């Protein structure tokens, strides 16, 4: 039913905004994937690939990936685990995913960008674990953006005319950001993350629409 409806109406915009803070203790999903990365990156990666054929058929269309400036905490991607690092690594993968997908979809009419919404007071802090997450949540109540303010860059990338031809960029405060780290703009690393993600989510060749 849902698939038939999507085929009938198409998809103009796909916003990938769901996420969790890093869990205090490393846990795995039923598929054996680390929970924070599975929620913040692998789930978005798989969903996008499954909808990619329809997004291309619906072009001009847009994909908006919510990432974070938390990625600047990292100097590398590694297997060590602590909650804030797990969150930061998932957000780095969001940026690399959007960057590489934009490359794959060049000249298809599908625009792909990532963004940091800023320091926003949302329930992600309430549901997060660990001292750092709780501290950030407390501070967000007093110095953070409201949800409406935090949504502005997402809305701009989803519908604004001035962003309809910009792709493969990382945005902050409704403009292309100069805050992306060298890791986040490493095209070689983006390719490796893409290939590893395909393998880990079990993306079938018949589901590759890029």
CSV table of N, CA and C in Angstrom, one decimal, residues 70 73 82 84 87 119-122 124-126 130-144:
chain,number,residue,atom,x,y,z
A,70,UNK,N,29.6,18.1,16.1
A,70,UNK,CA,30.3,17.1,17.0
A,70,UNK,C,31.4,16.3,16.3
A,73,UNK,N,35.2,16.7,17.0
A,73,UNK,CA,35.9,16.2,18.1
A,73,UNK,C,36.8,15.0,17.7
A,82,UNK,N,33.4,5.2,23.4
A,82,UNK,CA,32.8,5.9,24.5
A,82,UNK,C,31.7,6.7,23.9
A,84,UNK,N,30.3,9.8,23.7
A,84,UNK,CA,30.4,11.0,22.9
A,84,UNK,C,31.1,10.7,21.6
A,87,UNK,N,28.8,9.0,19.1
A,87,UNK,CA,27.9,10.0,18.5
A,87,UNK,C,28.6,10.8,17.4
A,119,UNK,N,23.2,23.9,18.3
A,119,UNK,CA,23.0,23.4,19.6
A,119,UNK,C,21.5,23.5,20.0
A,120,UNK,N,20.7,22.5,19.8
A,120,UNK,CA,19.3,22.6,19.9
A,120,UNK,C,18.8,21.8,21.1
A,121,UNK,N,17.8,22.4,21.8
A,121,UNK,CA,17.3,21.8,23.0
A,121,UNK,C,16.2,20.8,22.5
A,122,UNK,N,16.5,19.5,22.3
A,122,UNK,CA,15.6,18.5,21.9
A,122,UNK,C,15.6,17.3,22.8
A,124,UNK,N,16.7,14.5,22.4
A,124,UNK,CA,17.9,13.6,22.2
A,124,UNK,C,18.7,13.6,23.5
A,125,UNK,N,18.7,14.8,24.2
A,125,UNK,CA,19.5,14.8,25.4
A,125,UNK,C,18.8,14.1,26.5
A,126,UNK,N,17.5,14.2,26.6
A,126,UNK,CA,16.7,13.6,27.6
A,126,UNK,C,16.8,12.0,27.5
A,130,UNK,N,24.9,9.0,29.8
A,130,UNK,CA,26.3,9.5,30.1
A,130,UNK,C,26.3,10.9,30.6
A,131,UNK,N,27.3,11.3,31.4
A,131,UNK,CA,27.4,12.6,32.0
A,131,UNK,C,27.4,13.7,31.0
A,132,UNK,N,28.3,13.5,30.0
A,132,UNK,CA,28.5,14.6,29.0
A,132,UNK,C,27.1,14.9,28.3
A,133,UNK,N,26.4,13.9,27.9
A,133,UNK,CA,25.1,14.1,27.2
A,133,UNK,C,24.1,14.9,28.1
A,134,UNK,N,24.1,14.5,29.4
A,134,UNK,CA,23.2,15.1,30.3
A,134,UNK,C,23.6,16.6,30.6
A,135,UNK,N,24.9,16.8,30.6
A,135,UNK,CA,25.4,18.2,30.8
A,135,UNK,C,25.0,19.1,29.6
A,136,UNK,N,25.2,18.5,28.4
A,136,UNK,CA,24.9,19.3,27.2
A,136,UNK,C,23.4,19.6,27.2
A,137,UNK,N,22.6,18.6,27.6
A,137,UNK,CA,21.2,18.8,27.7
A,137,UNK,C,20.7,19.9,28.6
A,138,UNK,N,21.4,20.0,29.8
A,138,UNK,CA,21.1,21.0,30.7
A,138,UNK,C,21.5,22.4,30.2
A,139,UNK,N,22.6,22.5,29.5
A,139,UNK,CA,23.1,23.7,29.0
A,139,UNK,C,22.2,24.2,27.8
A,140,UNK,N,21.7,23.2,27.0
A,140,UNK,CA,20.8,23.5,25.9
A,140,UNK,C,19.6,24.2,26.3
A,141,UNK,N,19.1,23.9,27.5
A,141,UNK,CA,17.8,24.5,28.0
A,141,UNK,C,18.0,26.0,28.1
A,142,UNK,N,19.2,26.5,28.4
A,142,UNK,CA,19.5,27.9,28.6
A,142,UNK,C,20.2,28.6,27.5
A,143,UNK,N,21.0,27.9,26.8
A,143,UNK,CA,21.8,28.7,25.7
A,143,UNK,C,21.5,28.1,24.3
A,144,UNK,N,20.8,27.0,24.2
A,144,UNK,CA,20.6,26.3,23.0
A,144,UNK,C,19.4,27.0,22.1
